[in-house]
Tab-separated table of C-alpha atoms in Angstrom:
chain	number	residue	atom	x	y	z
N	1	UNK	CA	9.427	-0.615	-22.044
N	2	UNK	CA	7.684	-3.514	-21.197
N	3	UNK	CA	3.391	-2.994	-19.952
N	4	UNK	CA	2.639	-5.875	-18.169
N	5	UNK	CA	-0.896	-7.326	-17.152
N	6	UNK	CA	-0.493	-9.579	-13.695
N	7	UNK	CA	-3.138	-11.481	-12.552
N	8	UNK	CA	-1.917	-13.227	-9.026
N	9	UNK	CA	-4.606	-15.457	-7.437
N	10	UNK	CA	-3.968	-17.014	-3.994
N	11	UNK	CA	-6.748	-19.573	-2.933
N	12	UNK	CA	-6.939	-20.993	0.820
N	13	UNK	CA	-9.277	-24.351	1.558
N	14	UNK	CA	-9.903	-25.447	5.225
N	15	UNK	CA	-11.112	-28.619	6.220
N	16	UNK	CA	-13.289	-27.050	8.680
N	17	UNK	CA	-15.158	-23.938	8.267
N	18	UNK	CA	-13.008	-20.861	9.890
N	19	UNK	CA	-14.392	-18.861	12.231
N	20	UNK	CA	-12.470	-15.916	11.833
N	21	UNK	CA	-9.283	-14.459	10.361
N	22	UNK	CA	-7.177	-11.264	10.415
N	23	UNK	CA	-4.647	-11.002	7.632
N	24	UNK	CA	-2.308	-8.859	5.802
N	25	UNK	CA	-1.798	-8.537	2.257
N	26	UNK	CA	1.595	-7.555	0.113
N	27	UNK	CA	0.011	-7.849	-3.203
N	28	UNK	CA	0.095	-4.378	-4.563
N	29	UNK	CA	3.201	-2.532	-6.490
N	30	UNK	CA	3.709	1.454	-6.403
N	31	UNK	CA	4.761	3.859	-9.081
N	32	UNK	CA	8.652	4.247	-8.536
N	33	UNK	CA	11.312	4.922	-10.834
N	34	UNK	CA	11.486	2.269	-13.442
N	35	UNK	CA	7.797	1.548	-12.587
N	36	UNK	CA	4.429	3.176	-13.368
N	37	UNK	CA	1.567	1.361	-11.972
N	38	UNK	CA	-1.468	1.989	-14.619
N	39	UNK	CA	-4.585	0.160	-13.195
N	40	UNK	CA	-4.462	-1.922	-9.635
N	41	UNK	CA	-6.930	-3.824	-7.808
N	42	UNK	CA	-7.050	-6.313	-4.990
N	43	UNK	CA	-10.247	-7.891	-4.644
N	44	UNK	CA	-10.589	-10.510	-1.553
N	45	UNK	CA	-13.428	-13.314	-0.873
N	46	UNK	CA	-14.908	-12.877	1.576
N	47	UNK	CA	-13.992	-9.949	3.534
N	48	UNK	CA	-16.133	-7.778	6.063
N	49	UNK	CA	-13.375	-5.174	6.615
N	50	UNK	CA	-10.154	-3.782	4.918
N	51	UNK	CA	-7.667	-1.048	5.307
N	52	UNK	CA	-4.833	0.224	2.969
N	53	UNK	CA	-1.468	1.319	4.865
N	54	UNK	CA	2.140	1.737	3.882
N	55	UNK	CA	4.389	-0.291	5.815
N	56	UNK	CA	7.868	0.407	7.549
N	57	UNK	CA	9.721	-0.476	4.013
N	58	UNK	CA	7.347	1.001	2.046
N	59	UNK	CA	5.402	-1.858	0.787
N	60	UNK	CA	1.892	-1.149	-0.111
N	61	UNK	CA	-0.336	-3.349	2.876
N	62	UNK	CA	-4.311	-4.254	2.512
N	63	UNK	CA	-4.972	-5.241	5.844
N	64	UNK	CA	-8.365	-7.176	6.222
N	65	UNK	CA	-10.423	-9.379	8.200
N	66	UNK	CA	-13.088	-11.953	7.598
N	67	UNK	CA	-15.638	-12.597	10.583
N	68	UNK	CA	-18.005	-14.763	8.965
N	69	UNK	CA	-17.687	-18.517	9.104
N	70	UNK	CA	-16.010	-19.749	5.574
N	71	UNK	CA	-13.798	-22.402	4.132
N	72	UNK	CA	-12.193	-20.318	1.591
N	73	UNK	CA	-10.261	-17.341	0.870
N	74	UNK	CA	-9.370	-16.340	-2.278
N	75	UNK	CA	-7.230	-12.991	-2.959
N	76	UNK	CA	-6.895	-11.771	-6.565
N	77	UNK	CA	-4.500	-9.135	-7.439
N	78	UNK	CA	-4.935	-7.295	-10.943
N	79	UNK	CA	-2.273	-5.072	-12.086
N	80	UNK	CA	-0.731	-3.318	-15.301
N	81	UNK	CA	2.117	-1.811	-14.751
N	82	UNK	CA	4.768	-0.409	-17.107
N	83	UNK	CA	8.093	-1.480	-16.787
N	84	UNK	CA	11.345	0.301	-18.128
N	85	UNK	CA	15.153	-1.041	-18.226
N	86	UNK	CA	16.184	0.728	-15.410
N	87	UNK	CA	20.009	2.537	-15.786
N	88	UNK	CA	22.938	1.383	-14.794
N	89	UNK	CA	24.456	3.411	-11.648
N	90	UNK	CA	25.473	6.912	-12.404
N	91	UNK	CA	27.718	7.441	-9.639
N	92	UNK	CA	29.401	4.407	-7.292
N	93	UNK	CA	31.572	5.091	-3.920
N	94	UNK	CA	34.586	3.283	-2.819
N	95	UNK	CA	35.442	1.039	0.340
N	96	UNK	CA	36.332	4.004	2.350
N	97	UNK	CA	32.525	5.428	2.427
N	98	UNK	CA	30.836	2.378	2.810
N	99	UNK	CA	32.993	1.308	5.846
N	100	UNK	CA	32.898	5.041	7.020
N	101	UNK	CA	30.318	5.946	10.105
N	102	UNK	CA	27.908	7.808	8.135
N	103	UNK	CA	26.738	5.058	5.553
N	104	UNK	CA	27.170	2.263	8.537
N	105	UNK	CA	24.605	4.575	10.671
N	106	UNK	CA	22.182	5.584	7.883
N	107	UNK	CA	22.357	1.995	5.996
N	108	UNK	CA	22.818	-0.157	9.459
N	109	UNK	CA	19.046	-2.104	8.938
N	110	UNK	CA	20.479	-2.981	5.310
N	111	UNK	CA	23.916	-4.063	6.664
N	112	UNK	CA	22.773	-6.295	9.773
N	113	UNK	CA	21.816	-9.801	9.024
N	114	UNK	CA	18.421	-11.550	10.189
N	115	UNK	CA	18.224	-15.390	10.816
N	116	UNK	CA	17.060	-15.821	6.953
N	117	UNK	CA	20.304	-14.352	5.892
N	118	UNK	CA	23.296	-15.149	8.106
N	119	UNK	CA	25.761	-17.396	6.457
N	120	UNK	CA	28.241	-19.557	7.218
N	121	UNK	CA	31.593	-19.190	7.337
N	122	UNK	CA	32.659	-20.486	3.678
N	123	UNK	CA	30.302	-17.922	2.106
N	124	UNK	CA	31.918	-14.742	4.174
N	125	UNK	CA	35.645	-15.924	2.823
N	126	UNK	CA	34.080	-16.572	-0.827
N	127	UNK	CA	32.647	-13.163	-0.507
N	128	UNK	CA	36.424	-11.678	0.979
N	129	UNK	CA	38.222	-13.505	-1.982
N	130	UNK	CA	35.916	-12.473	-4.678
N	131	UNK	CA	35.606	-8.637	-3.569
N	132	UNK	CA	39.635	-8.773	-3.385
N	133	UNK	CA	40.729	-6.086	-5.720
N	134	UNK	CA	37.749	-4.847	-7.007
N	135	UNK	CA	35.481	-1.529	-6.274
N	136	UNK	CA	32.567	-2.114	-4.429
N	137	UNK	CA	29.862	-2.385	-7.564
N	138	UNK	CA	32.384	-4.727	-9.545
N	139	UNK	CA	32.590	-6.930	-6.534
N	140	UNK	CA	28.923	-7.279	-5.406
N	141	UNK	CA	27.718	-8.393	-8.857
N	142	UNK	CA	30.887	-10.974	-8.886
N	143	UNK	CA	29.719	-12.361	-5.356
N	144	UNK	CA	26.790	-12.832	-6.768
N	145	UNK	CA	28.026	-14.944	-9.527
N	146	UNK	CA	30.337	-16.788	-7.515
N	147	UNK	CA	27.516	-17.710	-4.891
N	148	UNK	CA	25.462	-18.504	-8.033
N	149	UNK	CA	28.190	-21.134	-9.357
N	150	UNK	CA	27.708	-22.889	-6.319
N	151	UNK	CA	23.678	-23.054	-6.323
N	152	UNK	CA	21.830	-25.137	-7.996
N	153	UNK	CA	17.923	-24.076	-8.719
N	154	UNK	CA	15.346	-26.452	-8.038
N	155	UNK	CA	12.190	-25.534	-7.109
N	156	UNK	CA	10.206	-27.259	-4.142
N	157	UNK	CA	13.063	-28.298	-2.412
N	158	UNK	CA	13.215	-25.681	0.424
N	159	UNK	CA	10.419	-23.021	1.591
N	160	UNK	CA	10.263	-19.399	2.310
N	161	UNK	CA	11.628	-19.740	5.708
N	162	UNK	CA	14.552	-21.673	5.018
N	163	UNK	CA	17.696	-19.913	6.294
N	164	UNK	CA	20.594	-19.449	3.580
N	165	UNK	CA	22.946	-21.943	5.923
N	166	UNK	CA	20.372	-24.587	5.248
N	167	UNK	CA	20.038	-24.057	1.491
N	168	UNK	CA	23.836	-23.334	1.568
N	169	UNK	CA	24.291	-26.736	3.021
N	170	UNK	CA	22.444	-28.531	0.294
N	171	UNK	CA	23.735	-26.515	-2.342
N	172	UNK	CA	20.194	-26.139	-3.881
N	173	UNK	CA	17.220	-23.849	-3.631
N	174	UNK	CA	15.059	-21.076	-5.370
N	175	UNK	CA	15.065	-17.580	-5.893
N	176	UNK	CA	14.482	-16.879	-2.217
N	177	UNK	CA	17.453	-18.653	-1.095
N	178	UNK	CA	19.907	-17.654	-3.722
N	179	UNK	CA	18.532	-13.821	-2.632
N	180	UNK	CA	19.073	-14.357	0.964
N	181	UNK	CA	22.714	-15.881	0.240
N	182	UNK	CA	23.789	-12.984	-1.600
N	183	UNK	CA	22.353	-10.377	1.163
N	184	UNK	CA	24.385	-12.310	3.956
N	185	UNK	CA	27.317	-12.442	1.848
N	186	UNK	CA	27.482	-8.566	0.354
N	187	UNK	CA	26.529	-7.468	4.020
N	188	UNK	CA	29.661	-9.920	5.509
N	189	UNK	CA	32.005	-7.615	3.397
N	190	UNK	CA	30.153	-4.136	4.354
N	191	UNK	CA	28.156	-3.638	1.607
N	192	UNK	CA	24.277	-2.594	2.553
N	193	UNK	CA	21.750	-4.729	0.710
N	194	UNK	CA	18.097	-5.628	0.838
N	195	UNK	CA	15.642	-7.879	-0.400
N	196	UNK	CA	13.317	-7.348	-2.997
N	197	UNK	CA	10.175	-9.169	-3.646
N	198	UNK	CA	8.168	-8.949	-6.766
N	199	UNK	CA	7.313	-10.805	-10.093
N	200	UNK	CA	9.399	-11.833	-12.990
N	201	UNK	CA	7.933	-12.156	-16.668
N	202	UNK	CA	9.878	-15.444	-17.432
N	203	UNK	CA	10.009	-14.905	-21.392
N	204	UNK	CA	12.140	-11.869	-22.229
N	205	UNK	CA	11.198	-12.063	-25.499
N	206	UNK	CA	7.614	-12.683	-24.933
N	207	UNK	CA	5.399	-11.862	-27.814
N	208	UNK	CA	2.967	-8.861	-27.334
N	209	UNK	CA	-0.629	-10.385	-26.336
N	210	UNK	CA	0.345	-13.583	-25.300
N	211	UNK	CA	-0.419	-14.734	-21.636
N	212	UNK	CA	2.058	-17.025	-19.748
N	213	UNK	CA	2.439	-18.471	-16.210
N	214	UNK	CA	4.805	-15.687	-14.061
N	215	UNK	CA	6.287	-15.889	-10.863
N	216	UNK	CA	6.679	-15.076	-8.103
N	217	UNK	CA	10.139	-13.803	-7.846
N	218	UNK	CA	12.584	-12.182	-5.419
N	219	UNK	CA	15.906	-10.617	-6.389
N	220	UNK	CA	18.362	-7.847	-4.094
N	221	UNK	CA	19.034	-4.263	-4.564
N	222	UNK	CA	22.902	-2.859	-3.307
N	223	UNK	CA	24.057	-0.024	-2.298
N	224	UNK	CA	27.411	1.429	-3.880
N	225	UNK	CA	26.561	4.903	-4.087
N	226	UNK	CA	22.798	4.690	-5.385
N	227	UNK	CA	20.632	1.291	-5.130
N	228	UNK	CA	20.966	-1.038	-7.984
N	229	UNK	CA	19.014	-4.417	-8.687
N	230	UNK	CA	20.474	-7.152	-9.796
N	231	UNK	CA	19.061	-10.760	-9.737
N	232	UNK	CA	21.435	-13.490	-8.542
N	233	UNK	CA	19.197	-16.732	-9.862
N	234	UNK	CA	19.249	-15.619	-13.359
N	235	UNK	CA	22.339	-13.535	-13.226
N	236	UNK	CA	21.091	-10.262	-14.600
N	237	UNK	CA	20.240	-6.788	-13.724
N	238	UNK	CA	16.968	-5.994	-12.464
N	239	UNK	CA	15.268	-4.911	-15.924
N	240	UNK	CA	11.756	-4.178	-17.537
N	241	UNK	CA	10.408	-7.803	-16.975
N	242	UNK	CA	10.880	-7.194	-13.312
N	243	UNK	CA	8.071	-5.902	-10.936
N	244	UNK	CA	8.471	-4.694	-7.579
N	245	UNK	CA	6.467	-5.240	-5.005
N	246	UNK	CA	8.209	-4.757	-1.850
N	247	UNK	CA	11.473	-4.264	-0.161
N	248	UNK	CA	13.057	-5.597	3.514
N	249	UNK	CA	15.980	-7.196	4.775
N	250	UNK	CA	14.548	-10.323	3.719
N	251	UNK	CA	11.683	-12.846	2.695
N	252	UNK	CA	9.810	-11.983	6.417
N	253	UNK	CA	9.489	-8.245	5.643
N	254	UNK	CA	7.763	-8.827	2.876
N	255	UNK	CA	5.361	-12.025	2.473
N	256	UNK	CA	2.692	-11.871	0.101
N	257	UNK	CA	0.070	-12.665	2.897
N	258	UNK	CA	0.543	-12.844	6.798
N	259	UNK	CA	-2.107	-13.736	8.885
N	260	UNK	CA	-3.602	-15.596	12.026
N	261	UNK	CA	-7.249	-17.509	11.982
N	262	UNK	CA	-9.467	-19.604	14.201
N	263	UNK	CA	-10.046	-23.328	12.860
N	264	UNK	CA	-8.379	-26.230	11.525
N	265	UNK	CA	-4.972	-26.362	9.589
N	266	UNK	CA	-4.999	-25.061	5.837
N	267	UNK	CA	-6.101	-28.232	3.834
N	268	UNK	CA	-5.146	-26.380	0.777
N	269	UNK	CA	-3.258	-23.432	-0.815
N	270	UNK	CA	-2.671	-22.518	-4.641
N	271	UNK	CA	-1.440	-19.949	-6.144
N	272	UNK	CA	-1.335	-18.679	-9.589
N	273	UNK	CA	0.421	-15.824	-11.436
N	274	UNK	CA	-0.347	-15.047	-15.004
N	275	UNK	CA	1.265	-11.982	-16.715
N	276	UNK	CA	0.424	-10.757	-20.442
N	277	UNK	CA	2.719	-8.303	-22.175
N	278	UNK	CA	0.453	-5.696	-23.485
N	279	UNK	CA	3.503	-3.214	-24.943
């Protein structure tokens, strides 16, 4: 079990005063199996109105607006979350169930690709080859490994909006690219899969009380009888150092901040995630 204090600060600075902005923040984790939120707050400065709700995918959303002229916008999310090691799946199903009409209907959204997750035929062929002769749960993990072997992790070479096909062509990317590639590959062989947005404590042996630079992170969950989380970037199952913020078909369903504003282009954006292991 890990108890993590997460402080996530996003600061936007504008070249000239912004007259008004309307935004949605997805920066608040929810209690769920394997994860208990003990404390949570989201401070926004400035803001004139805010409203919390759950979106279609079950993610906590804070909608807010700023109607006074401003040259900066600062969001500070602070949470204390207790995370336990997620157990492995207690039941699995075979390909006959996954390819059957009930699953294909119930999990249709987790089987359909978006522009971000659509993969080239080469990736489809790798997924089919790797999955051959394996049960779905083992095939899913093997597909993650095979694609990760082909990709080099290099920060800053892509953006969150880079499609999987482009990252694959370059064979470089970050966690969002790894997740999008894996999602397209899993769906291509009929395994329902979804994108997970959250935080990762980067040091599995982190000292209690020490504060480290954490990461906004992305991984996947696939359904082979029940949902199973896996971090393809780090080749591990999602565990007690992974904190879930939201889930969706791809990054576009779970961005930390989305909005519009009246004013000139953003001059500067800085993001900092600090994580302290408290237990």
